[in-house]
Amino acid sequence: MKRFPVKLLIAGLVYPWMIQHSLAGVVSTTLSLVDEPNVNTLAISLAIPEFETGNDTTDLSGTVEATLQIDPVNGVVSQLTFTGGAISGTPITLAGNSTLLINPGSYSFNSNVLSGRVNTIAPPGSVDNVPGAGDFSAARHELAINGGVLSGLLSSTFVNENVNQDFAANPVYAKGSGIGNVASNYRADLSNEQNSVYDIVVFLGVGSTTEVQAGAATVTFGASGTIKLAGQVSVPYLPLIFNFSPNPQIVVDGDTTGLDYNVQSADSSSIDQGVGGLNPTNLGTRTISPPAGSDTTYTFTAGNENGMVTRSTTVRSVAQGSATFRYVRFTPVRLKGDLPEIASADSIQIADFQFFEGLTERVPIEASNPGGANPGGEGPEKLIDADAATKWLDFNKGCVIFDFGSAVTIDRYRFRTANDFPERDPVAWILEGSDGQAAWSIIEAITVRQDDYREDFNHFTPSARKAYTQPIPIPAIPAIPPPVITQFSPSPQILVNGETTNLGWDTTAATSLEIANFGSISGDSGSIAVSPAADTDSKYTLTAANGAGREVNVTLLVRTVAQGSANFRFLRFTPARLAEELPGFDDANSIQLAEFEFFNGVIQIAPVTVSNPGGNSPAGEGVSKVIDGDPGTKWLDFNKEGLVFDFGNQTNITAYRWTTANDEPSRDPVSWSLEGSNDGANWSLVDNVTRNRANPGEDIAVYAGLPRGATTPPIPVPDASSLLPVISQFIGDAPFLVSDEPLVLTWATSGAANVSIDQGIGTVTATGSISVMPTFDTTYTMTATSPAGSVTGQFTTTVVTPTIGRICYEDFDLAGYELGLLGDARIVNDFADIPLPGNVNRLRLTPDSDGKC
């Protein structure tokens, strides 16, 4: 029976980062060359100057010794190294005539049985598993013909010579070519609790030439073909660690804690730091007394006949302290989704938060979540309602401020996990106190080790849902956390020349703050007014430092423009990037906005209609919602297409703005272009918020991470002469191109006075397509230029030269590795009775419109 990771309910659900799978190093096996058509037949050629090339084939048989590294849980091969073996080849005959009329003659050579071996050129041989599972670069390996003799007579008018080629003295090599593949198929009938058995199949394409000195002449041997190997390998298991964790993780000096452990298939287990051997071996708790005032790392070691594995955890011991404040601020630093092998989190969530003085609970009268993005019914007030069925959720992953009404003393706290999605649980945070919210003092820092601020410390938050953490004591002296910049943003971010913008900040655990090109600032939070230079994109960098010398910084961009206007019937809004592409945001399955508004001066101008060409909206969230005047509704498009506004007739517009929707900040547009038209066919650039005008090669993002339901300040329509052009499309129809076939490049630009493509193409129209014939891997660069500057776009195609000219197989199982898949192409079964992904290698070729395969 194959051993799978059993998720035991010991202290709640077990997640992959809590389980350590191990394998017993590298395993060895013997692989045999299979006797099948189209494989293990080596084409041999001999080229002698001024003579015809002689050709023959040798059929290969025998064995190859190999070592593999295979994950016994999923069968993924990460290493394949050929170490020896014995291959034999059938005798060959190579013959040819002279190609010179003045020197007629011929040669005829025959060999005895050939011998050879497959080598890994620079062991070990890694398996990349790219582009597909089991794929590797065949160039890491080679076939050496290092045994046998080729002999015969070379005769002509000027020479008669007996040739005796000893391959042992002068080997011929066929180096690996293209992409090789190693496939592993789990054998449940042969596997057990100690070993996983896999059938192994290897395809290795080879093909190269070797020059050999034969008397006075230099002759060239060529060898090419596909080697197919098959065999079995048995992978022994090491112990499987399910859990090693402290309970509780943070204790008061002098208190004890338990180290819980759960391991499978271990014959022995122990814990260092003087704890010693464990009995029972596989499941239990060992009570320890951690050293006072320190973070101590304990390492659990489990072993069996195949070897040993380890896992470590850290226990914190602190002197009991307390804090007396009216306000307490909880700022998350890391979520469980930020840890390795955990799905990323789109939000933070907690069901309840409690504070204590001794055994007495201190209940806040209010909880707020400044700048938070909360779905309906999941606001910060749910943290203090004592109801496990409710929760606070914030898509912006921001802080919570608890207000006790007056100063209270707390010496412990705890929180309860929510009902779902453990990746949203906090595992690192800062707790601060304040009496007036102007200045904050650090109460607790679950972020870094007490003895080394360069190493992260993560809390072992329960994986069980609706479960409380152990009470966490307030330390007398908290660890020094790294500073955190929770917010640094301008308002407005795009403004008219000569206007000022406010740079607002909110920080935690910083002892000094400085804005580059402005100077030092004070206060954990605040704002300053700045006057950016005209007609440019200016950057401001906030640097926060703490007493331990750690620094963090955030850079933002502010754009200034000359006020312009747009006079068109139609305006087209095209998103270029969503917030999902920025650090700290999750993937987005759509674009969404609640409202979109236009202005002429201070007068709002309402479009008559709006459309979403190519869009795909759910019921109740169609495009009309973006101009319905209700910020409680929204437009959502799964295809992430743009909007076309129709004002009924030519209308003057000087500014525009939008309102974010109710959830998922990753769906917000942060980069876009705006175009105008009077006929709906010919478009002129109105605004381009895609590139840094001071550095056109740099993408920009504005108004990212706004609160839910927030409206941007009015975005001024710029003077048209200040706009960089837009390359909205530059693509080719074949990222992988078969040689001697055409590539079609297609593009669309706006706002450009000149558009050109390199690689000899030259100047092109603003929108169009062209057919080209690249003969090698080629990158095409498009340059669009306006009075404001130039922008570029690129497309790369990889040219593939097929190694075969036709496909002729009754059964695709007979094919060698000369057939390969390009890019992310894959073969799936076309039969309902074969479950996907299936184990039947069939390829269906369907004639195209011209009746050709």
CSV table of N, CA and C in Angstrom, one decimal, residues 62 135 184 314 325 355 445 474 499 529 608 668 837:
chain,number,residue,atom,x,y,z
A,62,GLY,N,21.1,-4.4,-24.3
A,62,GLY,CA,22.0,-4.5,-23.1
A,62,GLY,C,21.3,-3.7,-21.9
A,135,ASP,N,11.0,15.9,-17.8
A,135,ASP,CA,11.8,16.4,-18.9
A,135,ASP,C,13.2,16.9,-18.4
A,184,SER,N,8.0,8.0,-14.3
A,184,SER,CA,7.9,7.0,-13.2
A,184,SER,C,6.5,6.7,-13.0
A,314,THR,N,10.6,26.5,17.8
A,314,THR,CA,11.2,27.5,18.7
A,314,THR,C,10.2,27.8,19.8
A,325,PHE,N,-3.0,51.0,28.9
A,325,PHE,CA,-3.3,52.0,27.9
A,325,PHE,C,-4.8,52.0,27.7
A,355,PHE,N,-8.5,40.1,25.8
A,355,PHE,CA,-7.5,40.7,26.7
A,355,PHE,C,-7.8,40.3,28.1
A,445,ALA,N,6.0,42.0,20.4
A,445,ALA,CA,6.4,41.9,19.0
A,445,ALA,C,6.7,40.4,18.7
A,474,ILE,N,2.1,39.2,28.1
A,474,ILE,CA,2.8,40.4,27.7
A,474,ILE,C,4.2,40.4,28.4
A,499,GLU,N,-0.3,72.5,-8.4
A,499,GLU,CA,-1.0,72.1,-7.2
A,499,GLU,C,-0.1,71.3,-6.2
A,529,ALA,N,2.3,68.3,3.0
A,529,ALA,CA,2.0,68.8,1.7
A,529,ALA,C,3.3,69.0,0.9
A,608,VAL,N,-24.5,58.7,-21.7
A,608,VAL,CA,-25.9,58.2,-22.0
A,608,VAL,C,-25.9,56.7,-21.9
A,668,ASP,N,-8.8,46.0,-8.7
A,668,ASP,CA,-8.8,47.4,-9.1
A,668,ASP,C,-7.8,47.7,-10.2
A,837,PRO,N,-5.3,11.7,-15.9
A,837,PRO,CA,-4.6,11.9,-17.1
A,837,PRO,C,-4.4,10.7,-17.9
